[in-house]
Coordinates of C-alpha atoms and ligand atoms in Angstrom, one line a residue:
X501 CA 22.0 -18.7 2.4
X502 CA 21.2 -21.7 4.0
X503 CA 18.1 -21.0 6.2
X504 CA 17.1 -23.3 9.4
X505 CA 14.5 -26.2 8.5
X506 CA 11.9 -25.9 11.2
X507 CA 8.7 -28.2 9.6
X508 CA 9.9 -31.8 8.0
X509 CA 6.8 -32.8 7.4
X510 CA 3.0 -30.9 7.3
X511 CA 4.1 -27.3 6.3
X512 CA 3.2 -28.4 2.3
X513 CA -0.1 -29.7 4.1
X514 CA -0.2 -26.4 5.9
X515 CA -0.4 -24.3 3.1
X516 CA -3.4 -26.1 1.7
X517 CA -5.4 -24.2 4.3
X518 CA -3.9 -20.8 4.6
X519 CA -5.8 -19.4 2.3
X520 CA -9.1 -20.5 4.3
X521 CA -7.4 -19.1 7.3
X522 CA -6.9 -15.9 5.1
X523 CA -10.1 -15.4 3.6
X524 CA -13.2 -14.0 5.1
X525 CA -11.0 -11.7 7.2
X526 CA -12.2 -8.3 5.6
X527 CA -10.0 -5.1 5.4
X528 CA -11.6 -4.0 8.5
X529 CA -10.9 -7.3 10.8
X530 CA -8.4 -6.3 13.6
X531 CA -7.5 -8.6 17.0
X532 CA -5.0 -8.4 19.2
X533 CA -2.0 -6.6 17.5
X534 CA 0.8 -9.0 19.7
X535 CA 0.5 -13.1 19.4
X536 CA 2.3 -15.8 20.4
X537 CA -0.3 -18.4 20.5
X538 CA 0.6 -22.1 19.2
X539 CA -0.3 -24.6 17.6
X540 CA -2.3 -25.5 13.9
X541 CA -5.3 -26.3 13.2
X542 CA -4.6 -29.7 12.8
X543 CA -2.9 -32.3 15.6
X544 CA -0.3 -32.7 13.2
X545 CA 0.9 -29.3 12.9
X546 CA 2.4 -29.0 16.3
X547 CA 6.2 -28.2 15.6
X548 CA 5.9 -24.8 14.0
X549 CA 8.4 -22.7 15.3
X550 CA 7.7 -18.1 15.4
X551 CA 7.6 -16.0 12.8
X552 CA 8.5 -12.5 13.1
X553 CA 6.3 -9.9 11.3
X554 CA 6.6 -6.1 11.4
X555 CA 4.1 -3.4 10.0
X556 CA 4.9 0.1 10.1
X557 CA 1.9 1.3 11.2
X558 CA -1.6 0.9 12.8
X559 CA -2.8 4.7 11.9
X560 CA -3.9 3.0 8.7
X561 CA -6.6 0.3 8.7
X562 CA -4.8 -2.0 5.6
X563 CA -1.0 -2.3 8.2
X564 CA -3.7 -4.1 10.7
X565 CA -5.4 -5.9 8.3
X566 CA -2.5 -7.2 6.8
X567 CA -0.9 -8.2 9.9
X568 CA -3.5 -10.3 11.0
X569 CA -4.0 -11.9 8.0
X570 CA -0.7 -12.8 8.1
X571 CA -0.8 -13.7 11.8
X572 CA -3.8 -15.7 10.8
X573 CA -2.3 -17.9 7.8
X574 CA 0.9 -18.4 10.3
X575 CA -1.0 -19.7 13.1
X576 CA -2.9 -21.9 10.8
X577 CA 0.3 -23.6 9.1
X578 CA 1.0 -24.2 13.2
X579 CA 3.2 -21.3 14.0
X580 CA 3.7 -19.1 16.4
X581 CA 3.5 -15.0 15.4
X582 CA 5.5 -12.2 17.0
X583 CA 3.4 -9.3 15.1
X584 CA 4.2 -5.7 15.6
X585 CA 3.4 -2.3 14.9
X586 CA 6.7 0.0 13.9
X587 CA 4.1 3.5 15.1
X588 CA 5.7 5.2 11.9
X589 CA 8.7 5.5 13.6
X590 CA 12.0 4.2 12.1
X591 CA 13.9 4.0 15.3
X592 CA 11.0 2.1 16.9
X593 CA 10.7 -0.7 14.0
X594 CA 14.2 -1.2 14.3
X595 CA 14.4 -1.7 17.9
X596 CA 11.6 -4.6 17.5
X597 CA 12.9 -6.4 14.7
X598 CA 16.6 -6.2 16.9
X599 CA 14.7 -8.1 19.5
X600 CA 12.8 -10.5 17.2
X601 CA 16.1 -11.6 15.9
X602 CA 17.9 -11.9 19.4
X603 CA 14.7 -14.0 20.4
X604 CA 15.2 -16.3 17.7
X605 CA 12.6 -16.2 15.4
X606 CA 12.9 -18.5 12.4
X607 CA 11.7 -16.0 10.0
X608 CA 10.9 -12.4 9.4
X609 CA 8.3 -10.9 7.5
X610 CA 8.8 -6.7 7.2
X611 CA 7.0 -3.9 6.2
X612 CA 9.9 -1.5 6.6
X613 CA 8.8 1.9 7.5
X614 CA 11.6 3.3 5.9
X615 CA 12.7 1.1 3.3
X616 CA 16.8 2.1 4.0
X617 CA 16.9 1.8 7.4
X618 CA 17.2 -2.0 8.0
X619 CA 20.6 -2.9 6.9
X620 CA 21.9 -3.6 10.3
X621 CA 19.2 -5.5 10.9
X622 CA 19.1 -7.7 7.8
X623 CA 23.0 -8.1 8.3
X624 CA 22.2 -10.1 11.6
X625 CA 19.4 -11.6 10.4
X626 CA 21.5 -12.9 7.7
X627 CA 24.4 -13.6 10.1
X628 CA 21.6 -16.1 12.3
X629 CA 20.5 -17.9 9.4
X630 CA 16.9 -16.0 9.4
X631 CA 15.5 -15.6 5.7
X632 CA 13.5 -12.3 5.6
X633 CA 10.8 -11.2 3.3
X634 CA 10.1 -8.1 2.0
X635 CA 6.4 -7.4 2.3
X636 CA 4.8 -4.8 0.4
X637 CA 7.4 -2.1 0.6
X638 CA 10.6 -3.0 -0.7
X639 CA 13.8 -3.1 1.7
X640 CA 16.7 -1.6 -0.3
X641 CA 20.3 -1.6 0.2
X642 CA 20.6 -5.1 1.6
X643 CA 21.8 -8.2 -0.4
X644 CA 20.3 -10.1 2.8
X645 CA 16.4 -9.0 1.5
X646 CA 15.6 -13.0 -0.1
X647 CA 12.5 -12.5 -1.3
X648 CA 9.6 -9.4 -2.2
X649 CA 5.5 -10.1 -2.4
X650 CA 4.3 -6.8 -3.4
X651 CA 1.7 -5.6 -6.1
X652 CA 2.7 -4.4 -9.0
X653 CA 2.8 -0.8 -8.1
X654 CA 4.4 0.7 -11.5
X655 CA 0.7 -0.2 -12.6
X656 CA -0.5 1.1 -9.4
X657 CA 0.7 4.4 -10.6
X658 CA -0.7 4.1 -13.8
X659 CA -4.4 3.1 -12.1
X660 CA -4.6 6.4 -10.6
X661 CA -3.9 8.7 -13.0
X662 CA -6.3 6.9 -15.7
X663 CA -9.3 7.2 -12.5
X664 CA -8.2 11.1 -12.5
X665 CA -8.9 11.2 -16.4
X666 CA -12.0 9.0 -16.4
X667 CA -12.8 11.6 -13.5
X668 CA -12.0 14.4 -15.8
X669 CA -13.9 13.0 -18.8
X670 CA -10.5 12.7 -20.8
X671 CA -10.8 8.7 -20.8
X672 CA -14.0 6.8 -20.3
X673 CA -14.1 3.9 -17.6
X674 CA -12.8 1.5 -20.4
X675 CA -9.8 3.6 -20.4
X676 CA -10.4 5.0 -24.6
X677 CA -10.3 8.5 -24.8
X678 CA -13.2 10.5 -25.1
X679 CA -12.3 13.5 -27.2
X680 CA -12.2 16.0 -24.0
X681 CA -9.6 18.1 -24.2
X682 CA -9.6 20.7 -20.9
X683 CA -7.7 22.1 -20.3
X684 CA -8.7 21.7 -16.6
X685 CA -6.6 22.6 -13.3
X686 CA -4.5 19.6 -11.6
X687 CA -2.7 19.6 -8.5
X688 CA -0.2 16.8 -7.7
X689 CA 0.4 14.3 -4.2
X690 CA 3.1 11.7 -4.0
X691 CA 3.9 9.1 -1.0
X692 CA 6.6 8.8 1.4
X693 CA 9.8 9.5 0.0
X694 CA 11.4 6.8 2.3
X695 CA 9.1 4.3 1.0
X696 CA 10.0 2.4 -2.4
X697 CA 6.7 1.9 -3.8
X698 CA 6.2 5.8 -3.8
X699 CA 8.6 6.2 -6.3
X700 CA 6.9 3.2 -8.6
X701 CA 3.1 5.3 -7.8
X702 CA 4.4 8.5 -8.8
X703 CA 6.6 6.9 -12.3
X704 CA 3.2 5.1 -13.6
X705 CA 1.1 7.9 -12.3
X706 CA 3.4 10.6 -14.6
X707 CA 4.1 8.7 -17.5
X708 CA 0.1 8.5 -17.8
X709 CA -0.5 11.9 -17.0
X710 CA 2.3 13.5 -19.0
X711 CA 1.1 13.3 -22.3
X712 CA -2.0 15.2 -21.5
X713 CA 0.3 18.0 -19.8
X714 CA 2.2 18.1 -23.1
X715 CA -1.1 18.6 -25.0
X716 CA -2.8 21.1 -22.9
X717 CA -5.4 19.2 -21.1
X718 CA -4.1 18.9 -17.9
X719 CA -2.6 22.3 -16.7
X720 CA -0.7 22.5 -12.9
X721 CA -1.3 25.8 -11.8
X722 CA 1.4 25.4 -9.0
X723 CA 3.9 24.3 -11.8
X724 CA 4.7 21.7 -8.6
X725 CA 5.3 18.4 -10.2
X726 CA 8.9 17.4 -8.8
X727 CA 8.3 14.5 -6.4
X728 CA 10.7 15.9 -4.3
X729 CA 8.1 18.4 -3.6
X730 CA 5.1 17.0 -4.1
X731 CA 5.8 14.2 -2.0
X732 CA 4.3 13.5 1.5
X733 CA 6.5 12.5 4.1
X734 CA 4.8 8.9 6.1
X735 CA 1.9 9.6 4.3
X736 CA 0.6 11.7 6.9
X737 CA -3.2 13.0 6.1
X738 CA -2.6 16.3 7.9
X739 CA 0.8 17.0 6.2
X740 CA -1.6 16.7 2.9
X741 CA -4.1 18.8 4.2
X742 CA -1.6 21.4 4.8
X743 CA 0.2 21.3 1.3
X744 CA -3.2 21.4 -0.2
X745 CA -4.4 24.3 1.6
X746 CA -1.1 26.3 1.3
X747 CA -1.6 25.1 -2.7
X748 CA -4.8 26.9 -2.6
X749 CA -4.2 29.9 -0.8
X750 CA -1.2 30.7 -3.0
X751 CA -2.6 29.5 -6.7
X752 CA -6.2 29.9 -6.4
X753 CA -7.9 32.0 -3.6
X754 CA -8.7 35.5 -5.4
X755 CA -8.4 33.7 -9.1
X756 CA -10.7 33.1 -11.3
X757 CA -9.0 29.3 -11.2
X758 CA -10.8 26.6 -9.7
X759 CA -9.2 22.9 -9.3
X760 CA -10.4 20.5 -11.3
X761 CA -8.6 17.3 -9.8
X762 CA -5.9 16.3 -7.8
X763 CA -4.0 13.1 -8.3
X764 CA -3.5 11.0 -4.9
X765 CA -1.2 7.9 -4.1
X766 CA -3.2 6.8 -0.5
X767 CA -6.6 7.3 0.7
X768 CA -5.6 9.0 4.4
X769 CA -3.7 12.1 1.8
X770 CA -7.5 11.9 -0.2
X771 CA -9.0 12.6 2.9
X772 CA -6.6 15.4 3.9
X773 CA -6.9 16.9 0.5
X774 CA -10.8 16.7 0.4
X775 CA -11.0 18.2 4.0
X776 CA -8.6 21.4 2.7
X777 CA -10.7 21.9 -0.3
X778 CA -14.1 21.4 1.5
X779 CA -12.3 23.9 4.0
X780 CA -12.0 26.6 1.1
X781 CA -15.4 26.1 -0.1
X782 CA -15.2 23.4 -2.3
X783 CA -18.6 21.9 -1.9
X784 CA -21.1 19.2 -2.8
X785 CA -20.4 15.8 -5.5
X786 CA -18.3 15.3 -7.9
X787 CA -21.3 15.8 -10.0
X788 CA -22.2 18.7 -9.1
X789 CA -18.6 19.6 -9.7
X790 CA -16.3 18.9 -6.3
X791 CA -12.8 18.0 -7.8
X792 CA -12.0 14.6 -9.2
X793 CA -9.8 13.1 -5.7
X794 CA -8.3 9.5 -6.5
X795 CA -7.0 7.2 -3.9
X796 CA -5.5 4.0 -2.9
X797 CA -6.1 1.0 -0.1
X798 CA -9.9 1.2 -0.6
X799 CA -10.1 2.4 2.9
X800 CA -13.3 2.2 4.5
X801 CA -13.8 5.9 5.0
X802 CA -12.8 6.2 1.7
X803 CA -15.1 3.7 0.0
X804 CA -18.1 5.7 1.8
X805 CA -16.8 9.3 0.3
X806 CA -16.8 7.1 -3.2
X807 CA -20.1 5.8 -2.5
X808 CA -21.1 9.5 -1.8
X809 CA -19.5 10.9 -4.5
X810 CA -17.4 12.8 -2.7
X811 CA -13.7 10.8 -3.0
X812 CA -14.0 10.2 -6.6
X813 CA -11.8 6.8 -6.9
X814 CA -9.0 4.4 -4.9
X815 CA -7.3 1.5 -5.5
X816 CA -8.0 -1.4 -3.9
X817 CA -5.4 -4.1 -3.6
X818 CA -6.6 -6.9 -1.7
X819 CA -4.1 -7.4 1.6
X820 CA -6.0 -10.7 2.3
X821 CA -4.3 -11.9 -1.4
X822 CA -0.9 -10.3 -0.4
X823 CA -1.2 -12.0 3.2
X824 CA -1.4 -15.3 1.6
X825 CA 1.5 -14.7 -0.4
X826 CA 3.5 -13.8 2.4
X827 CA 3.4 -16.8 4.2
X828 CA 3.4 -19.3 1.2
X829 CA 6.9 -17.5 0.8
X830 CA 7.6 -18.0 4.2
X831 CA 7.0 -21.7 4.4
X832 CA 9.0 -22.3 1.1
X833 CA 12.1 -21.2 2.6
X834 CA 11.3 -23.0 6.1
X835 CA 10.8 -26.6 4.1
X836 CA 14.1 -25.5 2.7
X837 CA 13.2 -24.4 -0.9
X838 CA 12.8 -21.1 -2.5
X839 CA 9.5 -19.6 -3.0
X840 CA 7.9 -19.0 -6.5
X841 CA 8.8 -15.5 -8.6
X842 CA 6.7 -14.1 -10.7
X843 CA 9.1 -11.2 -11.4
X844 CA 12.9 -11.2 -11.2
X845 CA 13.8 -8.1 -13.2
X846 CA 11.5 -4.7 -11.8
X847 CA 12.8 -5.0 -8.2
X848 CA 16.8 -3.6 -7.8
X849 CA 17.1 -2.3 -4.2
X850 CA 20.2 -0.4 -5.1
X851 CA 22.3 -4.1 -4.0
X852 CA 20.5 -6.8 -6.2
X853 CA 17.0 -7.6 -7.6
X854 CA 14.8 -9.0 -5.6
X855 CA 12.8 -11.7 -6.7
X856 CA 9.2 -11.0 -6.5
X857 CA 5.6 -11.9 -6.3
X858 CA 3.3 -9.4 -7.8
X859 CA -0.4 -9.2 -7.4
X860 CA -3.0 -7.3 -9.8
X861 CA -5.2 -4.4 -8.2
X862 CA -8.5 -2.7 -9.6
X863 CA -9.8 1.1 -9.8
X864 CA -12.7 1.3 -7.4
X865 CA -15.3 3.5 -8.5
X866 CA -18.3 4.1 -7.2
X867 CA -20.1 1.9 -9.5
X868 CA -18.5 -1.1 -8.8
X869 CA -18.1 -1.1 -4.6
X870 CA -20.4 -3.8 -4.6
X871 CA -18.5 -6.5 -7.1
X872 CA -14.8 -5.5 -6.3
X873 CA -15.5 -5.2 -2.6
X874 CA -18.5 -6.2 -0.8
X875 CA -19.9 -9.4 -3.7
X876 CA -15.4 -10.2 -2.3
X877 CA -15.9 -9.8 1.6
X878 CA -13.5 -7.2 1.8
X879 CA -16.1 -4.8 3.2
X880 CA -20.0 -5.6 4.2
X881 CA -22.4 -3.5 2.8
X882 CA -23.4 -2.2 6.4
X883 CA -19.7 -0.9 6.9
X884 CA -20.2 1.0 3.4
X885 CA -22.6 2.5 4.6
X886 CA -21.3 3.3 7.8
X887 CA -18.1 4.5 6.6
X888 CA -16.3 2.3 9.5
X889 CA -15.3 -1.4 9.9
X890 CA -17.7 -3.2 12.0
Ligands
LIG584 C1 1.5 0.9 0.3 C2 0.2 1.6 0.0 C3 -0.1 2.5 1.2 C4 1.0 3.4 1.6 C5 0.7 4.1 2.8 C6 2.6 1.9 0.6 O1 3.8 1.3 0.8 O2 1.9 0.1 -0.9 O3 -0.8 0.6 -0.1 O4 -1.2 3.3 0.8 O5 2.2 2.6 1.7 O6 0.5 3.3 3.9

């Protein structure tokens, strides 16, 4: 494909300061969710043309982060954003990237909502000479996706079920086994089946966990660990709350069992899952025995239940990180080269693999909020302890 050049010179120049237009943003920064201002920061930078960027949603704090980190290190290379929120609906997403290609935006930068819903669109994107990066999730069934920053969500997977067994005593936070052997009561939660990265969570998350289910130490009362039920449709909280509770109520209430953890792929299903226990009597710290809940997005609400002791882990991949990767992708293609891979085998989307830029993430738990996340800037110790961005 040969894309549009927009910036001759100064884009390589831009790029130098993306990263301080990135940085300092915080998980919990949010401005306006539309922009089309102009202009870089430097006189130069005046020819930048608009960049297209869709998240799926603003229900979850990391979407808005991300998008205006994004937004940010755009504006700063000296070009115009058309950023917008998809409202977790598919038909809604598509509808605003249609009219982001009809406007003429020089690139696109998607977050599908459902990752096999955008062919149509990618087919005119491709048909107007727009290259279109795949950011987070991965688009699938498109040749048209050119390029995919992402983390490396396999490992992901495989970060939260080792925080379940350090919760469970099985590992210790090194990740060497302890010589615990249970057997103690799991229950299971995937993602969004509709979202790629789901599947990756759940693979690395299972082919942790599975050896200790063969051995004994980890029993599923529910005998639910198909992802095709265990899986929670746009990782609604209250559609976790609900399986969790129903979960109770039909393997627990009136047992002698009692749940020792429960394995979770996003912070908003922790919370759901925390409420339904808390709502059947589950009570107290994870000391004092609450079950072992994991995570992932270091959500703000989130890192304060860690802090507490109540949430017992999450995952924290750093969107300011991913942000900056975006639009170092972007500008590559609109200086007419090809961004750098880091990964050109994991990423098939059923047409081709995608070449990709992964980034590393990090278990949060409660003893080290203060080096992965406040001593970074993601969160201030006030909003810890608050529980809510600032
Ligand atoms: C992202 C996760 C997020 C989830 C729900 C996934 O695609 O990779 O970071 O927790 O969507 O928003």
């Amino acid at each position: 494909m040969k894309f549009r050049k927009i910036l001759a010179a100064g884009a390589g120049a831009a790029l130098a300061f993306t990263l301080a237009a990135c940085s300092g943003g915080g998980a919990g920064s949010s401005d306006d969710s539309t922009a089309d201002a102009t202009g870089g920061t430097d006189g130069a930078m005046t020819e930048g043309g608009t960049i297209g960027v869709a998240m799926p949603t603003q229900t979850s704090e990391r979407w808005i982060a991300d998008g205006d980190a994004v937004k940010a290190g755009l504006e700063a290379a000296g070009y115009s954003v058309d950023l917008q929120f998809g409202n977790d609906d598919i038909p809604t997403q598509s509808q605003q990237i249609d009219s982001m290609i009809t406007s003429g935006v020089d690139a696109l930068i998607i977050a599908a909502i459902d990752g096999t819903a955008l062919k149509a669109q990618l087919d005119q994107a491709h048909d107007a000479g727009i290259p279109v990066i795949s950011y987070d999730r991965l688009i699938r069934d498109s040749e048209y996706v050119d390029f995919y920053v992402t983390f490396d969500n396999y490992k992901v997977g495989v970060q939260q079920a080792t925080s379940l067994l350090v919760g469970l005593g099985i590992l210790d936070e090194s990740g060497a086994e302890t010589g615990e052997a249970g057997p103690f009561n799991v229950e299971l939660f995937a993602g969004s089946l509709d979202d790629n990265n789901a599947h990756f969570f759940w693979s690395g998350a299972m082919d942790t966990l599975q050896p200790y289910i063969d051995s004994g130490a980890l029993v599923v009362p529910s005998g639910e660990m198909d992802i095709n039920v265990t899986n929670t449709q746009q990782w609604k909280q209250e559609t976790a709350q609900t399986r969790m509770d129903t979960l109770l109520t039909t393997y627990y209430v009136g047992t002698d069992l009692k749940v020792d953890g429960v394995l979770s792929p996003y912070d908003g299903i922790s919370r759901g899952i925390i409420t339904a226990l808390q709502n059947q009597g589950y009570s107290g710290t994870v000391a004092d025995g609450f079950p072992v809940v994991t995570g992932q997005d270091a959500e703000i609400a989130s890192v304060k239940l860690i802090a507490d002791d109540v949430q017992f882990a999450t995952i924290f991949k750093d969107t300011r990180k991913l942000a900056d990767q975006a639009v170092t992708a972007t500008l590559a293609y609109l200086e007419g080269g090809e961004p750098e891979a880091n990964d050109t085998t994991t990423y098939d989307n059923g047409v081709k693999v995608v070449p990709s830029y992964l980034l590393e993430s990090d278990i949060v738990y409660a003893d080290n909020i203060q080096s992965l996340l406040v001593d970074s800037g993601y969160w201030t110790a006030e909003e810890v302890e608050a529980g809510q961005a600032s």
